Structure formats: C-alpha cells, structure tokens
Tab-separated table of C-alpha atoms and ligand atoms in Angstrom:
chain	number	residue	atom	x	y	z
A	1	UNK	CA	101.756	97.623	108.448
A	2	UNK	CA	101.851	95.235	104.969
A	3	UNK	CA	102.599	96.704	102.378
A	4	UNK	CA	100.079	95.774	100.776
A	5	UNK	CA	97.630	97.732	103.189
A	6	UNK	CA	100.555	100.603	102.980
A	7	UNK	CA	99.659	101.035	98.736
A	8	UNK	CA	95.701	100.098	99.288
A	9	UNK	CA	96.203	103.490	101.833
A	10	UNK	CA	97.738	105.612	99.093
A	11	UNK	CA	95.709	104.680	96.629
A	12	UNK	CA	92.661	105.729	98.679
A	13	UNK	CA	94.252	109.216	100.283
A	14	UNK	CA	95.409	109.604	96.492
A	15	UNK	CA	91.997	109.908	95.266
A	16	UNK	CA	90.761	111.717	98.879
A	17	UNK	CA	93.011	114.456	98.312
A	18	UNK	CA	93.045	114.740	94.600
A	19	UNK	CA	97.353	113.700	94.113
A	20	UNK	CA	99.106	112.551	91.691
A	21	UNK	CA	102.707	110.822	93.335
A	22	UNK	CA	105.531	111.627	90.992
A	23	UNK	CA	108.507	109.133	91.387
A	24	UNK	CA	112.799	109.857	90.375
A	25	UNK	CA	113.857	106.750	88.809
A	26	UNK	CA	116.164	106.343	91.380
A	27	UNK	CA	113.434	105.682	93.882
A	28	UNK	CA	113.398	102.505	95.728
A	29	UNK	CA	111.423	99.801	93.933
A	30	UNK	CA	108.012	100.041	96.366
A	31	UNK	CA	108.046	103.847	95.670
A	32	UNK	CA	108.292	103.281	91.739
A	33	UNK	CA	105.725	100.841	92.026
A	34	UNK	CA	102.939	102.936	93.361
A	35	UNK	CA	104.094	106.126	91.695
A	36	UNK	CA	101.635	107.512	88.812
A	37	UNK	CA	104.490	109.033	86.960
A	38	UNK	CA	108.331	108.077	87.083
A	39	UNK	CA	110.778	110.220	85.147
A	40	UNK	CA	114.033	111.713	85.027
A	41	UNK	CA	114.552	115.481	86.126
A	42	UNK	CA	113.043	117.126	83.193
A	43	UNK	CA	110.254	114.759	83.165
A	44	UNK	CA	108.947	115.441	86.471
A	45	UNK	CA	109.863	118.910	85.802
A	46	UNK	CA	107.467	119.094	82.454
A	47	UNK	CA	105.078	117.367	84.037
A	48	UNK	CA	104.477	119.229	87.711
A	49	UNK	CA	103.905	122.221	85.844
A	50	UNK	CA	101.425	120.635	83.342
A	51	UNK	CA	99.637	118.010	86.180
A	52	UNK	CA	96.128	118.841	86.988
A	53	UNK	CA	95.638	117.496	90.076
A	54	UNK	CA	96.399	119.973	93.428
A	55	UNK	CA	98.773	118.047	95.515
A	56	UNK	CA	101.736	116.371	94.212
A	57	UNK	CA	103.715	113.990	96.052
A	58	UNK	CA	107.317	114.155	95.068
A	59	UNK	CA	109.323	111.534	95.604
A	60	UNK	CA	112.884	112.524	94.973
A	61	UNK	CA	115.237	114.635	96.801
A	62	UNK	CA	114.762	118.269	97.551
A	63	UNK	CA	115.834	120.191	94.951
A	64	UNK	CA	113.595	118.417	93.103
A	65	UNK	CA	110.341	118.940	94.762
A	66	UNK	CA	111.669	122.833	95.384
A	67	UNK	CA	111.799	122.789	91.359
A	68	UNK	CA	108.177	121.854	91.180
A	69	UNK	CA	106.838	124.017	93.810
A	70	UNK	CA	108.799	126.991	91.638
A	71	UNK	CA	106.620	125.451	88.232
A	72	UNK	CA	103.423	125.174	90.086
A	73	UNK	CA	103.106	127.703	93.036
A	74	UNK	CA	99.468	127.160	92.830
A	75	UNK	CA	99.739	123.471	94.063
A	76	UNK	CA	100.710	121.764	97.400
A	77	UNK	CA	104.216	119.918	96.712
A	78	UNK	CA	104.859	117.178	99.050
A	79	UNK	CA	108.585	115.823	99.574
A	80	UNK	CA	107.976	112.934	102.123
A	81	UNK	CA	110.955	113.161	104.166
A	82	UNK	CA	112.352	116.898	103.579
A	83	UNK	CA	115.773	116.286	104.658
A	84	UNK	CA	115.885	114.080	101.187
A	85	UNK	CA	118.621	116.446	99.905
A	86	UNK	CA	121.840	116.631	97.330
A	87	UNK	CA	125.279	116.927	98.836
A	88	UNK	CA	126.164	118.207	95.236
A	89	UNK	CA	123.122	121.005	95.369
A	90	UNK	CA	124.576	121.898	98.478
A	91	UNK	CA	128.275	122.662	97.266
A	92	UNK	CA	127.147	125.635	95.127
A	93	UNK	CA	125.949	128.496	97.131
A	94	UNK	CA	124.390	132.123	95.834
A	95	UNK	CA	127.033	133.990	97.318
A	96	UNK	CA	129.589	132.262	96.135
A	97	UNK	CA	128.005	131.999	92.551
A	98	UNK	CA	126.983	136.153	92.913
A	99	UNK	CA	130.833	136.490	93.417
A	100	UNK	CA	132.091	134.327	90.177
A	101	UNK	CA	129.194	136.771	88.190
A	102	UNK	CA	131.264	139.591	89.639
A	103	UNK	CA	133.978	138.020	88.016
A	104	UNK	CA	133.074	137.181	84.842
A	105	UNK	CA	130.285	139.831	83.833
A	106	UNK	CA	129.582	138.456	80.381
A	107	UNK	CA	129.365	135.191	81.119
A	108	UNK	CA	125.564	133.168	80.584
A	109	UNK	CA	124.711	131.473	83.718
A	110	UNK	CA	123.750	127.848	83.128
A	111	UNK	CA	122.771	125.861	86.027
A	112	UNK	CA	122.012	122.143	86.563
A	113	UNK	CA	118.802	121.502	87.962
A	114	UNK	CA	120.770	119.708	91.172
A	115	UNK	CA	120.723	123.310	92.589
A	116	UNK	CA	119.067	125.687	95.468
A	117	UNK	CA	116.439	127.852	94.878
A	118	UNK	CA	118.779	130.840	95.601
A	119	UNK	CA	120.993	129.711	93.113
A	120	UNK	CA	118.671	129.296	90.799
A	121	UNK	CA	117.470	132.675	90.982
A	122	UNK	CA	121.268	133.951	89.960
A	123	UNK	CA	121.032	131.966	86.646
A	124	UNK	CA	120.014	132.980	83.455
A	125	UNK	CA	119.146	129.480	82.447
A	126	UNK	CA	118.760	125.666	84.208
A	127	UNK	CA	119.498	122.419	82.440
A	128	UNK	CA	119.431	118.364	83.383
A	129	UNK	CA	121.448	115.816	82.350
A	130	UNK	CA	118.836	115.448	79.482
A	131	UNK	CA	119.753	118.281	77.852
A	132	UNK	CA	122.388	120.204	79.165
A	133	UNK	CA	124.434	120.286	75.653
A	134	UNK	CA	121.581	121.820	74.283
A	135	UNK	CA	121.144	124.516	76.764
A	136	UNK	CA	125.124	125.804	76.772
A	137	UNK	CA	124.891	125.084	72.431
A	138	UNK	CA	121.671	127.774	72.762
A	139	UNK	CA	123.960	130.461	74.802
A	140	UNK	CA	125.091	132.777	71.879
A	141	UNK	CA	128.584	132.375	70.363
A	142	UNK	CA	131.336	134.024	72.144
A	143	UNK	CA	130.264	134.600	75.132
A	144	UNK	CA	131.437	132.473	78.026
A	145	UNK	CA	129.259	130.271	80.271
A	146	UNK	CA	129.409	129.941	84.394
A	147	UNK	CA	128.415	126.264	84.408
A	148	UNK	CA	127.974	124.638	88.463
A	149	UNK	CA	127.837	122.792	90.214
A	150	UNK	CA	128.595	119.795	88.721
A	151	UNK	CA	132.611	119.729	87.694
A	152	UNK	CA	132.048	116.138	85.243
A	153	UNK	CA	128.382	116.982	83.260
A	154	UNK	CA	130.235	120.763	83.399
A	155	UNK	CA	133.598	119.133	81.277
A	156	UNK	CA	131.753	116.734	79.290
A	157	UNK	CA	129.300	119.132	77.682
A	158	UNK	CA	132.474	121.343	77.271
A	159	UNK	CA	133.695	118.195	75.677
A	160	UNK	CA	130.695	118.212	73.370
A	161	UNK	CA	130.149	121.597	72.455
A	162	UNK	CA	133.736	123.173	72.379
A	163	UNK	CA	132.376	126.309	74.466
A	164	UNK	CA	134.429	128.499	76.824
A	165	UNK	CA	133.461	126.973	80.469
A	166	UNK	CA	133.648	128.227	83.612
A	167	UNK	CA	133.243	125.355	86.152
A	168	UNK	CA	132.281	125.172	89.091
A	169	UNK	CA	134.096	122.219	91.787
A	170	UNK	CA	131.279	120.180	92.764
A	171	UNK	CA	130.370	116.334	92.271
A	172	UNK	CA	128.181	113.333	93.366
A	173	UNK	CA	129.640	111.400	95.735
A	174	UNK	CA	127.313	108.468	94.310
A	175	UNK	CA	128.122	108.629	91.096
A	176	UNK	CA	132.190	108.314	92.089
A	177	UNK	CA	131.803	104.956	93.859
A	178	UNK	CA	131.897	103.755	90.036
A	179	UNK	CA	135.226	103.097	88.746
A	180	UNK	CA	136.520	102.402	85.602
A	181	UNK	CA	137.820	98.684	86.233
A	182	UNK	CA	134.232	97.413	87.930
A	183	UNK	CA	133.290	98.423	84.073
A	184	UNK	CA	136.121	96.655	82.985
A	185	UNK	CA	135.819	93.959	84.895
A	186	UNK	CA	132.030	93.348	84.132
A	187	UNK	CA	132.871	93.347	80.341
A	188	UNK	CA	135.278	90.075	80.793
A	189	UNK	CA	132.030	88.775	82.021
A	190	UNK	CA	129.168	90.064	79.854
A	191	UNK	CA	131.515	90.143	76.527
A	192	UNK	CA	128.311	92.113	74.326
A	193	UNK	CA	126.796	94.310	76.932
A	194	UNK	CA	126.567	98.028	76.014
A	195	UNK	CA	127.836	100.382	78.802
A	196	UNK	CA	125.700	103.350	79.538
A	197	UNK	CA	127.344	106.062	81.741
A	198	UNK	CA	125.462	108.771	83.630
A	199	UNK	CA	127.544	112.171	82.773
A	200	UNK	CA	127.593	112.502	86.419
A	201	UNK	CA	130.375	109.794	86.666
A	202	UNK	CA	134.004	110.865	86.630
A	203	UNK	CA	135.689	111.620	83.387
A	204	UNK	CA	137.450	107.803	82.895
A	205	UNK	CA	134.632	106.385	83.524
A	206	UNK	CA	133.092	108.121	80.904
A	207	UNK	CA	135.821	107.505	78.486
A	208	UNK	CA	135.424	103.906	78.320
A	209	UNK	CA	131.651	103.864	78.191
A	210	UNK	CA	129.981	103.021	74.851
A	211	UNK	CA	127.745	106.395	75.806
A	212	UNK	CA	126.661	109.003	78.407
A	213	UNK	CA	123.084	109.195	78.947
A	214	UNK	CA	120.978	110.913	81.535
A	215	UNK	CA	118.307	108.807	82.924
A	216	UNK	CA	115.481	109.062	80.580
A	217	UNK	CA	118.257	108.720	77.585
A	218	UNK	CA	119.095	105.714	78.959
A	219	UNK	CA	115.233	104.544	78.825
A	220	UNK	CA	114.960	105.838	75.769
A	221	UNK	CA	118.343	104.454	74.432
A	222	UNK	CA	117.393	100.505	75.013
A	223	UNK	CA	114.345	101.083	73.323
A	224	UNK	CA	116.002	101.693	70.434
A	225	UNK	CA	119.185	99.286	70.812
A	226	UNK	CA	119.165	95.853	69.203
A	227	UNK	CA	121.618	94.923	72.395
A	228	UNK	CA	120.065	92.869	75.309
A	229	UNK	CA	123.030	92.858	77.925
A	230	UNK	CA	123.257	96.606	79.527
A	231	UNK	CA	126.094	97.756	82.016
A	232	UNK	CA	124.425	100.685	83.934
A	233	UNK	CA	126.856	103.055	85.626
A	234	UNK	CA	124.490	105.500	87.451
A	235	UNK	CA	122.418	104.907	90.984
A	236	UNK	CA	121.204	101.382	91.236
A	237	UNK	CA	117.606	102.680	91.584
A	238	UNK	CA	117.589	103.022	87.775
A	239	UNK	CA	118.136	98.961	87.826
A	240	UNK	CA	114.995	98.152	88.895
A	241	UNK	CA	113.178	100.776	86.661
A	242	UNK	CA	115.257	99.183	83.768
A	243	UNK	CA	114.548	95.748	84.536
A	244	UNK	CA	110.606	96.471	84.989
A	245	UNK	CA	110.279	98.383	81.876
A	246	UNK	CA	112.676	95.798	79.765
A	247	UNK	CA	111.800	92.521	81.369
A	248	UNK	CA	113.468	90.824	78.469
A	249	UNK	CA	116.713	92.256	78.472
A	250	UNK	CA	119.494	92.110	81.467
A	251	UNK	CA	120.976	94.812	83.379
A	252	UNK	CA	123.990	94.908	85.423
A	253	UNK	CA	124.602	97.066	87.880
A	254	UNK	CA	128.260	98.741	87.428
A	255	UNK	CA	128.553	99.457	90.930
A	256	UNK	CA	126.154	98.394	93.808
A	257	UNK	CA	127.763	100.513	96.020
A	258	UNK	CA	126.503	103.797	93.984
A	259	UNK	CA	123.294	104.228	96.057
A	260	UNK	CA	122.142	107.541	96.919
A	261	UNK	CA	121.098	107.835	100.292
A	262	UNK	CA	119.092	110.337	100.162
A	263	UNK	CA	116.592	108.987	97.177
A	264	UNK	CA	116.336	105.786	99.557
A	265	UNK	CA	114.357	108.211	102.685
A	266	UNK	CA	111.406	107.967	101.322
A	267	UNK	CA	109.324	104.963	102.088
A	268	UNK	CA	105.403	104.164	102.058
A	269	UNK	CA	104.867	104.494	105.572
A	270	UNK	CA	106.155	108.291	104.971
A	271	UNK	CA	104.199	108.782	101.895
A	272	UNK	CA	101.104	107.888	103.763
A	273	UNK	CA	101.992	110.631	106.370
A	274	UNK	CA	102.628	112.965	103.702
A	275	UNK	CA	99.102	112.451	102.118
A	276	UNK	CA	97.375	112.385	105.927
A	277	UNK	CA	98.936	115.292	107.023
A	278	UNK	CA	99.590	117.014	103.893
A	279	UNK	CA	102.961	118.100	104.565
A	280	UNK	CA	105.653	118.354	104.237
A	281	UNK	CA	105.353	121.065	102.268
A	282	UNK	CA	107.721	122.474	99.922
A	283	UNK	CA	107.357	126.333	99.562
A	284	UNK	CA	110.322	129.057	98.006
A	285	UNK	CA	109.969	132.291	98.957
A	286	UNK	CA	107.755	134.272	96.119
A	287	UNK	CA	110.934	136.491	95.100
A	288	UNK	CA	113.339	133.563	94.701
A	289	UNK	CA	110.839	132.105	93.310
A	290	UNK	CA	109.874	134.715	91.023
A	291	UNK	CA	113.866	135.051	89.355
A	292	UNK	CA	114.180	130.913	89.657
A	293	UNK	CA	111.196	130.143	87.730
A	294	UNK	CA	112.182	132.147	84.551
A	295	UNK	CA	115.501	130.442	84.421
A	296	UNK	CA	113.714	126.678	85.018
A	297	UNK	CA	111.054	127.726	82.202
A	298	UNK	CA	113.596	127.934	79.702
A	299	UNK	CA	115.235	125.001	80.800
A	300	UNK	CA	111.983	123.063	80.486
A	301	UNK	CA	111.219	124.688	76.631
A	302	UNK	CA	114.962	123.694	75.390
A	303	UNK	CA	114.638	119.766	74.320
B	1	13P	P1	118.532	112.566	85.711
B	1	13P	O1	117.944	113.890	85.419
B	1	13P	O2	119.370	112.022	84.599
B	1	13P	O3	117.457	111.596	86.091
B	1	13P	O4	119.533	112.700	86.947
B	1	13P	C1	119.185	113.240	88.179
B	1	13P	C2	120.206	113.021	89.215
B	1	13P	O5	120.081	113.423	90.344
B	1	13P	C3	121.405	112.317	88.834
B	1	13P	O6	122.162	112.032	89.954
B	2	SF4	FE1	122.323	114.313	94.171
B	2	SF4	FE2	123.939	112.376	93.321
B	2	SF4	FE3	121.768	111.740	94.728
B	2	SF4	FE4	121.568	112.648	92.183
B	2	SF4	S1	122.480	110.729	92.882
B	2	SF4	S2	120.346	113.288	93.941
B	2	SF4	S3	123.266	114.149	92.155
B	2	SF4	S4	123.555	112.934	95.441
C-alpha cells in the first residue's frame, strides 16, 4: 500500500479507537512523521502517564512501551512489533541484580530506564539519560549506589557527581560503532561544528566531544546554541528529527553505521495492524508492576 494511504489509515483508526501514537526520536523518519508526540525516554515517560486518550501506540523498543504500561495500567499500550527490544536491557537480569543487593546492602539502587520490568522492581529509583546525574546527586551522601546496566552513562555520571559507584558491565552495541577518529575526522571537514555525544558512547568518545547530551538535551541544546554545524554521535534516527526541527542548521551524522535495529521494526504497515487489531499489547504482571512503578515515579518527578 502508499504510504500515503498507510498515514490516511492511521489517522482514521487513530481517531476510531481514541490513540494517541507516541514516537522515540530514534524512530525511522515515516514513524516520526505521523507520530502525535516524539520525545526522548522521559518524555514519553511524562507523557503516557499524563495522556488522556485510552490506547497508546508506542513506537520504540520494549522497555519502553513496558515503562508506559507500568505509568498507565489503565490504558492499552501498543508496541507494534514486540520483539522491538534492547540488547543492553537484556544484559542486566533480577537475579543477578538481587545478588549484587546481597552484596552491597546499603547501597541505593539506581536504574536506567533501558531495563526489564523485573529489574525495575529491585530498584529504589529509575533514571534516563536526561537526568541520570540528578537522580544518583538526590541519593543521600555516603551511601553507595548500584548503578546498571549501562557501564559508560554509569562512569560518566560518576564522572560528574564524584559518588561511590557500583557498575554494572553492560553497553549499547549502537552507540560503540562511533569512534573517536570518525569525530575527528569529521572536524577536518566541518572546522566549527559542535560535537554532541550521547553518554551512551564509550568513554573517548566522550572525551573529545564538546558535550554529552541525552536526546532531548540535544534538542534542547541547539535551540539555545548560536552554532549551525552539529556533529551528532548517537543513533542516526535523531538526524532526521534534528534536521526537521532545525531546517536551517546542518547535522552530520558521526557514524551511519550506529543504527539500532531494533527502533527500525516498526513500520506503518505494522502500526496499522497494531491499531486494527489492537495488539500487541504490552502488559507487566500487577506485582512487578506494583514495586516498578514506585521506582519509575520518582524517576519521572526528579528533573
Ligand atoms: P534518550 O532517553 O536520550 O532518548 O535515550 C534512549 C536510548 O535508548 C538511547 O540509546
Ligand atoms: Fe537499546 Fe542502544 Fe537501541 Fe537505545 S540505541 S534502544 S540503548 S540498543
């Protein structure tokens, strides 16, 4: 089918089944197009637990969609394709984390919203990218924090905050497909661009950026900068959302190899299933649920 029949068929599902379509910036370009909302993680966050309509259509990857059916258990949560997950969410399990708590019994569990549901119900308190300094700054002073799964946000907030950190070993395998001379490289080229690093991105990479932004930091960062040549060192996706929202500045991709496969499964055709069918479904069993949702709420009140 066109895809211009494809969007006239959301649109009209949309308003048959009362939806709102919430869109990652990493989303491929069609999918940001006919989204109602695009964010970053805490956006979409904020916003499926304040959105009034009864569906939502996630597009984004699992965790994701799992952390909006935990804010809004009252609502139907689409993901379009469910096995749209997050090889790094996946390389923290409960167990494992249960065992570390064992370990360490006065440490503060702070957990990046690229986690399970399980594992969110062992933490005391969830962070993004967006504010993850703030949320390990709010722990109280001297007591250690059990920070997973991401081993590069997890050592540059330590970076930024001076805290005792126990990290866990996990990574995105996206974000290391950017290396530090593609940065360098595109700097010969574009002498004045700024380089904006996702903290995601391995430690030298981050070391020769001009800063470390989350994806809504780096949205709101431009708006602010006087600069009009950007180097972008996160998932292409955020590219496109860049270019669209800053038409008259230019953005250069650090690496277009750093495409997450997983943000690229969902396509029109399978939002229009979604809204037909109205599933998938994302559910989380009402006890995870339950011990998740406290530790997402306060990630969602810290700024
Ligand atoms: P943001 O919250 O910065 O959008 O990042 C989400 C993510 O999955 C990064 O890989
Ligand atoms: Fe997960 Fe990396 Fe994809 Fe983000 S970009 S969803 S961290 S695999």
């Amino acid at each position: 089918m066109p895809r211009r029949e494809l969007v006239q068929k959301i649109l009209a599902l949309k308003a048959e089944r009362g939806a709102v379509i919430l869109a990652h910036n990493y989303q491929p370009p069609e999918i940001q197009d006919v989204a109602d909302r695009l964010g970053d993680s805490l956006d979409l966050s904020r916003f499926s637990a304040s959105a009034s309509e009864r569906v939502i259509v996630f597009c984004g990857v699992h965790f994701m969609a799992e952390t909006a059916a935990i804010l809004a258990p009252e609502k139907t949560v689409l993901l379009p394709d469910p096995s749209a997950g997050c090889p790094m969410a996946d390389m923290m399990s409960a167990e494992a984390l249960g065992a570390l708590k064992q370990k360490h019994p006065d440490a503060v569990v702070v957990t990046y919203v690229n986690s399970t549901a399980e594992v969110k119900a062992e933490t005391d308190v969830c962070c993004t990218s967006a504010n993850a300094v703030a949320v390990v700054r709010s722990v109280p002073a001297g007591r250690p924090v059990i920070f997973g799964p991401d081993k590069y946000l997890g050592g540059w907030v330590k970076k930024q905050t001076d805290r005792r950190m126990i990290v866990w070993n996990g990574w995105c395998p996206t974000h290391q497909k950017i290396f530090p001379e593609q940065i360098e490289q595109l700097r010969k080229i574009h002498l004045d661009a700024v380089v904006m690093v996702h903290p995601e991105v391995n430690p030298a990479v981050a070391e020769i950026a001009d800063v470390v932004l989350g994806t809504g930091g780096m949205l709101r960062y431009v708006k602010e900068s006087a600069a009009t040549t950007f180097i972008v060192g996160t998932e292409i996706g955020m590219v496109y959302r860049l270019k669209k929202k800053f038409p008259d500045r230019q953005f250069v991709a650090a690496s277009k190899h750093a495409l997450c496969p997983n943000m690229k499964k969902i396509t029109l055709e399978k939002v229009v299933s979604a809204l037909e069918r109205l599933e998938p479904a994302i559910t989380v069993a009402p006890d995870v649920a339950g011990r998740a949702r406290a530790a997402i709420q306060r990630m969602v009140e810290i700024g």
